Short mmCIF file of C-alpha atoms in Angstrom, two decimals:
data_model
loop_
_atom_site.label_atom_id
_atom_site.label_comp_id
_atom_site.label_asym_id
_atom_site.label_seq_id
_atom_site.Cartn_x
_atom_site.Cartn_y
_atom_site.Cartn_z
CA MET A 7 0.05 0.04 0.05
CA ARG A 8 2.82 2.35 0.87
CA SER A 9 4.67 1.64 -2.36
CA ALA A 10 1.46 2.29 -4.41
CA ALA A 11 0.92 5.62 -2.59
CA ARG A 12 4.53 6.58 -3.26
CA LEU A 13 4.14 5.69 -6.95
CA ALA A 14 1.00 7.76 -7.21
CA GLU A 15 2.80 10.71 -5.69
CA VAL A 16 5.61 10.47 -8.25
CA ILE A 17 3.10 10.19 -11.00
CA THR A 18 1.29 13.31 -9.76
CA ALA A 19 4.41 15.23 -9.65
CA PHE A 20 5.26 14.23 -13.32
CA VAL A 21 1.74 14.94 -14.63
CA CYS A 22 1.56 18.26 -12.91
CA ALA A 23 4.89 19.42 -14.33
CA VAL A 24 3.85 18.25 -17.91
CA ILE A 25 0.40 19.94 -17.84
CA GLY A 26 1.76 23.22 -16.31
CA GLY A 27 4.75 23.40 -18.69
CA VAL A 28 2.70 22.79 -21.83
CA ALA A 29 0.05 25.30 -20.75
CA LEU A 30 2.67 27.87 -20.06
CA THR A 31 4.94 27.48 -23.11
CA THR A 32 2.54 26.54 -25.92
CA PRO A 33 -0.36 28.76 -27.37
CA ILE A 34 -3.87 28.14 -26.43
CA SER A 35 -5.64 25.29 -28.13
CA LEU A 36 -5.16 25.87 -31.90
CA SER A 37 -8.66 24.42 -32.56
CA TRP A 38 -10.10 27.56 -31.04
CA ALA A 39 -8.29 29.61 -33.62
CA ARG A 40 -10.16 28.36 -36.76
CA GLY A 41 -11.61 31.31 -38.41
CA ALA A 42 -9.59 33.83 -36.60
CA ALA A 43 -8.32 36.84 -38.50
CA THR A 44 -4.68 36.82 -39.57
CA LEU A 45 -4.04 39.92 -37.41
CA GLU A 46 -5.31 38.12 -34.40
CA MET A 47 -3.03 35.18 -35.06
CA GLU A 48 -0.08 37.54 -35.50
CA LEU A 49 -0.85 39.25 -32.11
CA LEU A 50 -1.05 35.76 -30.51
CA ALA A 51 2.35 34.82 -31.87
CA THR A 52 3.85 38.19 -30.93
CA SER A 53 2.49 38.16 -27.43
CA LEU A 54 3.53 34.50 -26.72
CA PRO A 55 7.02 35.26 -25.17
CA ARG A 56 5.57 37.94 -22.92
CA ALA A 57 2.89 35.37 -21.83
CA VAL A 58 5.53 32.85 -21.17
CA ALA A 59 7.58 35.29 -19.16
CA VAL A 60 4.61 36.43 -17.05
CA GLY A 61 3.68 32.80 -16.38
CA CYS A 62 7.27 31.86 -15.30
CA LEU A 63 7.29 34.92 -12.84
CA VAL A 64 3.96 33.64 -11.40
CA ALA A 65 5.39 30.20 -11.05
CA VAL A 66 8.43 31.40 -9.14
CA VAL A 67 6.40 33.76 -6.93
CA VAL A 68 3.85 31.10 -6.06
CA THR A 69 6.80 28.67 -5.30
CA VAL A 70 8.43 31.20 -2.95
CA PHE A 71 5.43 32.10 -0.91
CA THR A 72 3.96 28.54 -0.67
CA SER A 73 7.32 27.30 0.47
CA THR A 74 7.41 29.70 3.35
CA THR A 75 4.18 28.29 4.84
CA GLU A 76 4.28 25.48 7.49
CA SER A 77 1.43 23.47 6.08
CA LEU A 78 2.15 21.27 3.07
CA LEU A 79 -1.50 21.56 2.11
CA VAL A 80 -1.01 25.22 0.92
CA PRO A 81 1.14 24.33 -2.13
CA TRP A 82 -1.20 21.59 -3.14
CA VAL A 83 -4.28 23.87 -2.99
CA ALA A 84 -2.38 26.46 -5.09
CA THR A 85 -1.68 23.60 -7.68
CA LEU A 86 -5.33 22.55 -7.61
CA SER A 87 -6.37 26.23 -8.13
CA GLY A 88 -4.21 26.35 -11.22
CA MET A 89 -5.87 23.10 -12.44
CA ALA A 90 -9.26 24.58 -11.89
CA LEU A 91 -8.38 27.67 -13.85
CA LEU A 92 -7.03 25.59 -16.68
CA LEU A 93 -10.28 23.56 -16.80
CA ALA A 94 -12.47 26.66 -16.79
CA ASN A 95 -10.38 28.13 -19.61
CA HIS A 96 -10.40 25.10 -21.73
CA LEU A 97 -14.17 24.29 -21.16
CA LEU A 98 -15.33 27.81 -21.87
CA GLY A 99 -12.61 28.85 -24.29
CA ARG A 100 -14.24 27.06 -27.28
CA ARG A 101 -17.54 28.86 -26.61
CA PHE A 102 -16.23 32.37 -26.09
CA SER A 103 -13.18 32.29 -28.39
CA GLU A 104 -15.07 34.38 -30.94
CA MET A 105 -15.74 37.06 -28.32
CA ILE A 106 -12.63 37.05 -26.24
CA PRO A 107 -9.20 37.81 -27.87
CA LEU A 108 -7.01 34.71 -28.33
CA THR A 109 -4.23 36.72 -26.72
CA THR A 110 -6.46 37.05 -23.52
CA LEU A 111 -7.15 33.31 -23.44
CA ASN A 112 -3.47 32.47 -23.92
CA PHE A 113 -2.40 34.74 -21.03
CA ILE A 114 -5.03 32.99 -18.87
CA ASP A 115 -3.55 29.63 -19.94
CA SER A 116 0.06 30.81 -19.09
CA LEU A 117 -1.09 32.19 -15.76
CA ALA A 118 -2.77 28.97 -14.84
CA GLY A 119 0.17 26.94 -16.06
CA GLY A 120 2.45 29.12 -13.80
CA LEU A 121 0.22 28.59 -10.82
CA VAL A 122 0.22 24.80 -11.38
CA LEU A 123 4.05 24.68 -11.76
CA GLY A 124 4.76 26.98 -8.88
CA GLY A 125 2.46 25.12 -6.43
CA ALA A 126 3.77 21.74 -7.55
CA ALA A 127 7.34 22.78 -7.28
CA ALA A 128 6.90 23.68 -3.61
CA ALA A 129 4.66 20.61 -2.93
CA VAL A 130 7.03 17.99 -4.39
CA ALA A 131 10.02 19.23 -2.43
CA VAL A 132 9.13 16.86 0.46
CA ARG A 133 10.73 13.89 -1.34
CA LEU A 134 13.54 13.48 -3.84
CA PRO A 135 11.86 11.11 -6.23
CA MET A 136 8.93 13.51 -6.48
CA THR A 137 11.28 16.37 -7.20
CA LEU A 138 13.09 14.35 -9.89
CA ALA A 139 9.75 13.33 -11.46
CA PHE A 140 8.69 17.02 -11.45
CA ILE A 141 11.87 18.02 -13.24
CA LEU A 142 11.51 15.24 -15.85
CA GLY A 143 7.92 16.32 -16.39
CA ALA A 144 8.94 19.91 -16.93
CA LEU A 145 11.73 18.96 -19.39
CA THR A 146 9.22 16.61 -21.14
CA SER A 147 6.84 19.68 -21.67
CA VAL A 148 9.82 21.49 -23.27
CA ILE A 149 10.29 18.60 -25.70
CA ALA A 150 6.50 18.28 -26.29
CA GLY A 151 6.28 22.05 -26.99
CA GLY A 152 8.67 21.51 -29.96
CA LEU A 153 6.72 18.79 -31.51
CA THR A 154 5.49 19.37 -35.05
CA ILE A 155 2.96 17.25 -36.80
CA SER A 156 1.59 17.19 -40.36
CA PRO A 157 -1.77 15.76 -41.57
CA VAL A 158 -1.45 12.57 -43.77
CA ASP A 159 -3.91 11.77 -46.47
CA ASP A 160 -6.50 9.23 -45.36
CA ALA A 161 -9.20 8.36 -48.07
CA GLY A 162 -9.12 11.84 -49.47
CA GLY A 163 -9.29 13.62 -46.11
CA GLU A 164 -6.82 14.83 -43.52
CA LYS A 165 -6.11 12.75 -40.54
CA PHE A 166 -3.63 13.56 -37.78
CA ALA A 167 -1.49 11.26 -35.83
CA PRO A 168 -2.65 10.41 -32.31
CA ILE A 169 0.12 12.40 -30.74
CA ALA A 170 -1.29 15.55 -32.56
CA TRP A 171 -3.30 16.62 -29.53
CA TRP A 172 0.05 18.00 -28.08
CA ILE A 173 -0.35 20.82 -30.53
CA ILE A 174 -3.95 20.92 -31.61
CA ASP A 175 -5.46 20.88 -28.14
CA SER A 176 -2.55 21.68 -25.67
CA PRO A 177 -2.92 20.62 -22.97
CA SER A 178 -5.86 18.40 -23.65
CA LEU A 179 -8.79 18.08 -21.35
CA TRP A 180 -8.32 14.31 -20.97
CA LEU A 181 -4.93 15.09 -19.44
CA ILE A 182 -6.04 17.90 -17.23
CA TRP A 183 -9.05 16.08 -15.65
CA PRO A 184 -6.93 13.12 -14.34
CA GLY A 185 -4.28 15.59 -13.20
CA ALA A 186 -6.82 17.58 -11.21
CA LEU A 187 -8.00 14.33 -9.62
CA LEU A 188 -4.44 13.32 -8.73
CA VAL A 189 -3.64 16.74 -7.16
CA LEU A 190 -6.89 16.53 -5.12
CA TRP A 191 -5.86 13.19 -3.79
CA CYS A 192 -2.43 14.55 -2.84
CA ALA A 193 -4.00 17.65 -1.14
CA ARG A 194 -5.98 15.23 0.94
CA ARG A 195 -2.97 12.97 1.63
CA PHE A 196 -0.68 15.80 2.77
CA ARG A 197 -3.38 17.75 4.62
CA SER A 198 -1.71 17.32 7.97
CA ALA A 199 1.98 17.36 6.90
CA ARG A 200 4.16 20.13 8.27
CA ARG A 201 7.50 21.84 7.75
CA TYR A 202 9.83 22.73 10.52
CA LEU A 203 10.24 26.50 9.91
CA THR A 204 12.41 29.07 11.72
CA ILE A 205 10.90 32.57 12.32
CA ARG A 206 11.43 34.68 9.40
CA VAL A 207 11.84 38.51 9.91
CA GLU A 208 11.53 39.31 6.26
CA LEU A 209 9.93 38.12 3.03
CA PRO A 210 12.02 36.11 0.72
CA MET A 211 12.26 38.79 -1.99
CA ARG A 212 15.61 37.81 -3.47
CA PRO A 213 14.33 34.82 -5.53
CA ILE A 214 11.48 36.96 -6.70
CA LEU A 215 13.89 39.76 -7.86
CA ALA A 216 16.05 37.09 -9.41
CA ALA A 217 13.05 35.73 -11.32
CA ALA A 218 12.14 39.19 -12.52
CA ILE A 219 15.59 39.68 -13.97
CA ALA A 220 15.78 36.20 -15.41
CA VAL A 221 12.61 36.41 -17.37
CA SER A 222 12.66 40.13 -18.34
CA VAL A 223 16.10 40.39 -19.89
CA PRO A 224 15.84 37.64 -22.49
CA VAL A 225 12.32 38.86 -23.58
CA VAL A 226 13.48 42.49 -23.89
CA MET A 227 16.65 41.65 -25.73
CA SER A 228 14.88 39.16 -28.00
CA GLU A 229 12.28 41.65 -29.12
CA TRP A 230 15.01 44.16 -29.82
CA LEU A 231 17.09 41.71 -31.92
CA VAL A 232 13.98 40.60 -33.99
CA THR A 233 12.86 44.18 -34.73
CA SER A 234 16.32 45.74 -35.18
CA GLY A 235 18.53 42.97 -36.50
CA TYR A 236 22.18 42.71 -35.28
CA ASP A 237 25.83 43.07 -36.31
CA THR A 238 29.01 42.02 -34.44
CA PRO A 239 28.92 44.69 -31.74
CA ASP A 240 25.20 43.80 -31.10
CA LEU A 241 26.12 40.09 -30.87
CA VAL A 242 28.96 40.74 -28.34
CA LEU A 243 26.61 43.19 -26.28
CA VAL A 244 23.70 40.77 -26.11
CA SER A 245 25.99 37.84 -25.13
CA VAL A 246 27.56 39.85 -22.39
CA LEU A 247 24.25 41.02 -21.00
CA VAL A 248 22.99 37.38 -20.92
CA VAL A 249 26.08 36.28 -19.08
CA VAL A 250 25.81 39.06 -16.55
CA LYS A 251 22.12 38.45 -16.09
CA ALA A 252 22.79 34.80 -15.28
CA PHE A 253 25.53 35.57 -12.80
CA VAL A 254 23.39 38.22 -10.95
CA VAL A 255 20.52 35.88 -10.80
CA GLY A 256 22.70 33.12 -9.55
CA TRP A 257 24.23 35.35 -6.96
CA LEU A 258 20.83 36.39 -5.62
CA LEU A 259 19.87 32.83 -4.96
CA PRO A 260 20.92 31.19 -1.61
CA GLY A 261 24.12 29.15 -1.44
CA ARG A 262 25.17 27.29 -4.57
CA ASP A 263 21.68 27.21 -6.02
CA GLY A 264 22.87 29.64 -8.74
CA VAL A 265 25.09 26.93 -10.17
CA LEU A 266 22.18 25.36 -11.99
CA ILE A 267 21.20 28.70 -13.36
CA GLN A 268 24.59 29.02 -15.10
CA LEU A 269 24.08 25.49 -16.59
CA CYS A 270 20.47 26.30 -17.83
CA SER A 271 21.65 29.62 -19.31
CA ALA A 272 24.11 27.84 -21.48
CA THR A 273 21.55 25.05 -22.27
CA SER A 274 19.08 27.53 -23.39
CA ALA A 275 21.65 29.26 -25.61
CA ILE A 276 22.70 26.00 -27.15
CA GLY A 277 19.18 24.93 -27.84
CA GLY A 278 18.42 27.94 -29.64
CA ALA A 279 21.60 27.53 -31.79
CA ILE A 280 20.80 24.04 -32.88
CA VAL A 281 19.10 23.99 -36.32
CA LEU A 282 15.30 24.11 -35.68
CA ILE A 283 13.75 20.90 -37.01
CA PRO A 284 10.31 19.39 -36.61
CA LEU A 285 10.53 16.80 -33.86
CA ALA A 286 9.36 13.45 -35.35
CA GLU A 287 7.26 11.20 -33.21
CA TRP A 288 10.03 8.55 -32.97
CA LEU A 289 12.49 11.18 -31.67
CA VAL A 290 10.34 12.48 -28.78
CA PRO A 291 10.68 9.14 -26.74
CA LEU A 292 14.44 9.08 -27.27
CA LEU A 293 14.77 12.69 -26.05
CA ILE A 294 12.66 11.98 -22.90
CA ALA A 295 14.72 8.81 -22.26
CA ALA A 296 17.90 10.85 -22.71
CA VAL A 297 16.76 13.42 -20.11
CA ALA A 298 15.92 10.64 -17.62
CA LEU A 299 19.36 8.95 -18.18
CA GLY A 300 20.98 12.25 -17.57
CA LEU A 301 19.08 12.83 -14.37
CA TRP A 302 20.12 9.25 -13.11
CA CYS A 303 23.75 9.91 -14.08
CA GLY A 304 23.85 13.31 -12.45
CA MET A 305 22.45 12.03 -9.14
CA ALA A 306 24.90 8.96 -9.22
CA ARG A 307 28.06 10.92 -10.24
CA PRO A 308 27.45 14.67 -9.78
CA SER A 309 29.84 17.00 -11.27
CA PRO A 310 28.61 20.46 -12.39
CA VAL A 311 32.08 21.27 -13.91
CA ALA A 312 31.84 18.27 -16.02
CA ALA A 313 28.28 19.19 -17.15
CA MET A 314 29.50 22.68 -18.21
CA ALA A 315 32.43 21.23 -20.04
CA GLY A 316 30.05 18.97 -21.99
CA LEU A 317 27.95 21.88 -22.80
CA LEU A 318 30.91 23.99 -23.93
CA ALA A 319 32.06 21.19 -26.17
CA LEU A 320 28.48 20.88 -27.60
CA SER A 321 28.28 24.58 -28.35
CA ILE A 322 31.57 24.47 -30.34
CA PHE A 323 30.28 21.51 -32.21
CA VAL A 324 26.95 23.33 -32.96
CA ALA A 325 28.83 26.44 -34.25
CA ALA A 326 31.16 24.53 -36.38
CA ALA A 327 28.43 22.23 -37.80
CA ALA A 328 26.11 25.09 -39.00
CA GLY A 329 28.07 26.68 -41.81
CA PRO A 330 26.74 29.47 -44.11
CA HIS A 331 25.91 27.11 -46.94
CA THR A 332 26.35 23.43 -46.01
CA PRO A 333 25.28 22.37 -42.43
CA VAL A 334 26.50 19.03 -41.41
CA PRO A 335 23.76 16.34 -42.06
CA GLY A 336 22.28 14.91 -38.88
CA ALA A 337 23.93 17.54 -36.73
CA ALA A 338 20.57 18.80 -35.34
CA ILE A 339 19.38 15.30 -34.23
CA VAL A 340 22.67 14.37 -32.63
CA GLY A 341 23.00 17.75 -31.02
CA THR A 342 19.41 17.61 -29.70
CA LEU A 343 20.03 14.17 -28.20
CA VAL A 344 23.18 15.06 -26.57
CA LEU A 345 21.68 18.42 -25.22
CA SER A 346 18.83 16.49 -23.66
CA LEU A 347 21.30 14.20 -21.92
CA LEU A 348 23.42 16.99 -20.73
CA THR A 349 20.32 18.97 -19.49
CA GLY A 350 19.13 16.00 -17.41
CA TYR A 351 22.68 15.54 -16.08
CA SER A 352 22.96 19.21 -15.20
CA PHE A 353 19.72 19.08 -13.01
CA GLY A 354 20.91 15.88 -11.35
CA ALA A 355 24.42 17.09 -10.72
CA ALA A 356 23.61 20.62 -9.52
CA LEU A 357 20.14 20.04 -7.95
CA PRO A 358 19.38 23.16 -5.83
CA GLY A 359 18.42 22.83 -2.12
CA GLN A 360 15.48 25.33 -2.49
CA SER A 361 12.29 24.54 -4.50
CA SER A 362 12.23 28.13 -5.72
CA SER A 363 15.62 27.79 -7.13
CA VAL A 364 14.50 24.60 -8.94
CA MET A 365 11.50 26.31 -10.34
CA LEU A 366 13.58 29.41 -11.48
CA SER A 367 16.12 27.15 -13.31
CA ILE A 368 13.28 25.52 -15.23
CA ALA A 369 11.77 28.95 -16.04
CA VAL A 370 15.18 29.87 -17.68
CA LEU A 371 14.62 26.99 -20.12
CA PHE A 372 10.96 28.04 -20.78
CA VAL A 373 11.58 31.65 -21.62
CA PRO A 374 12.61 32.30 -25.35
CA GLY A 375 16.28 33.30 -25.42
CA VAL A 376 18.19 35.73 -27.44
CA VAL A 377 19.73 33.03 -29.52
CA ILE A 378 16.34 31.90 -30.71
CA ALA A 379 15.70 35.52 -31.63
CA MET A 380 18.82 35.57 -33.76
CA ARG A 381 17.78 32.42 -35.57
CA GLY A 382 14.27 33.87 -36.00
CA ARG A 383 15.77 36.98 -37.55
CA ILE A 384 17.62 34.72 -40.02
CA PHE A 385 14.44 33.00 -41.01
CA THR A 386 12.57 36.16 -41.55
CA THR A 387 15.22 37.72 -43.74
CA ASP A 388 15.01 37.89 -47.57
CA PRO A 389 15.91 34.29 -48.64
CA GLY A 390 17.99 35.76 -51.52
CA VAL A 391 20.39 37.15 -49.00
CA VAL A 392 23.00 34.70 -47.89
CA MET A 393 23.53 34.81 -44.14
CA ASP A 394 25.91 32.80 -41.84
CA ASN A 395 23.88 30.25 -39.87
CA SER A 396 26.82 29.89 -37.49
CA VAL A 397 26.22 33.27 -35.93
CA PRO A 398 23.80 31.77 -33.33
CA GLY A 399 26.30 29.12 -32.57
CA LEU A 400 29.00 31.70 -31.98
CA ALA A 401 26.69 33.52 -29.64
CA ALA A 402 26.04 30.22 -27.82
CA VAL A 403 29.84 29.63 -27.42
CA LEU A 404 30.26 33.13 -25.95
CA ILE A 405 27.30 32.67 -23.46
CA THR A 406 28.58 29.23 -22.42
CA VAL A 407 32.01 30.51 -21.77
CA GLY A 408 30.66 33.39 -19.69
CA ALA A 409 28.36 30.92 -17.91
CA ALA A 410 31.35 28.59 -17.09
CA CYS A 411 33.14 31.54 -15.42
CA GLY A 412 30.09 32.20 -13.34
CA LEU A 413 29.76 28.63 -12.36
CA LEU A 414 33.40 28.57 -11.07
CA LEU A 415 32.78 31.70 -9.00
CA LEU A 416 29.51 30.40 -7.55
CA ARG A 417 30.93 27.09 -6.46
CA ARG A 418 33.01 28.79 -3.85
CA ARG A 419 29.83 29.77 -1.92
CA PRO A 420 28.73 27.64 0.98
CA LEU A 421 25.74 25.28 0.66
CA ALA A 422 22.20 26.66 1.66
CA ASP A 423 20.29 25.36 4.53
CA VAL A 424 17.08 23.54 3.63
CA ASP A 425 13.96 23.47 5.90
CA PRO A 426 13.29 19.80 6.83
CA VAL A 427 9.80 18.36 6.52
CA THR A 428 7.95 16.32 9.12
CA PHE A 429 4.84 14.27 9.06
CA PRO A 430 2.18 13.87 11.75
CA ALA A 431 1.99 10.79 13.81
CA PRO A 432 -0.25 8.01 12.60
CA ALA A 433 -2.94 8.60 15.14
CA ALA A 434 -3.16 12.29 14.12
CA ALA A 435 -3.08 11.97 10.39
CA GLY A 436 -4.97 9.00 9.18
CA GLY A 437 -3.99 9.96 5.73
CA ALA A 438 -0.48 11.13 4.73
CA GLY A 439 1.04 10.64 8.11
CA GLY A 440 -0.02 7.13 8.40
CA ASP A 441 2.63 5.62 6.31
CA GLU A 442 5.28 8.33 6.67
CA ALA A 443 6.06 8.13 10.39
#
């Protein structure tokens, strides 16, 4: 009975992360947009990075404040509230999508996703397996958000593959309903669990300030690059600003929690530099398995320096493979698989002690980075003009080198203290405490 309950907790953590991440990082259900004006679709695409940034900020704020409460019921209630908002938005969105702007519905989806992620990040901190499942689910949502499907001909009509609901109806109601029920079960299970908390004389504002810097700088710089273009001085300036941003954010976090921020900043830059390709259905399970394998290796043999060395080598490979005329065949697939492995290893090797730091590190991967903006600028340029596709790769190399320097500086800081968690006695709980004591 105890093993089944623990397994259900792990599944709940994974499902919450997938639902929250997909809701935050992808547009509202594309089936609602049928018949929408072109201008409205353009506004939806333009506002998506800002919606993601707002949702990430909400996620970190919710994680910070629900982590400061003594009761473990509070973060689960916050997660359940996000699920309820997602359900309401997806149940009513189809009816009112003609009256309510798609951008508004998308912002509601991102806010709900941030609420789910933030509450779950604080709730799963009670056990390491739940935390790892949450991280795996969040990274899975990043992979699922990059999935691209095409209709295939079926007796003269269009038929989509079963996995198409990731894009056409994202997240799907058939995933939200079970997720909400699992969260409700966990809220009841942990209703009497408590944290040992010392008296706090001030609000934990430093993680919130770090989150504001982490999500605002990439969005502002990305919009500037897309609208204004770039040359060599702009490339250097943007790369330096990203490195400084990552170090400041890492320094604001307690202890060595900022080490993972440096790794995620490099990961985000490299991910944007890899040639954008539609993720085939057969590739998605391999990427998820690579992340899971990386998590396991990182927990078994943790070495943040080794993770950064691998990312630096990968950034050099990406920059060398993407030439101006003849990119290396298969470089995108190989690079994406290696990046997934290194991302999982980074989280396992440099797992922060605070749940807010875990959530902020994941948010760094969610927010569109400046390297993605550079590649978007290349794609929207006149195709008759030959441009060097290695430019994003060079930017990724510069950012990774700067992040490596920040990692070496932050590793000198002492470890942060983590508030322990206690569970009630069996006689007092009857639920969560019964098999925890």
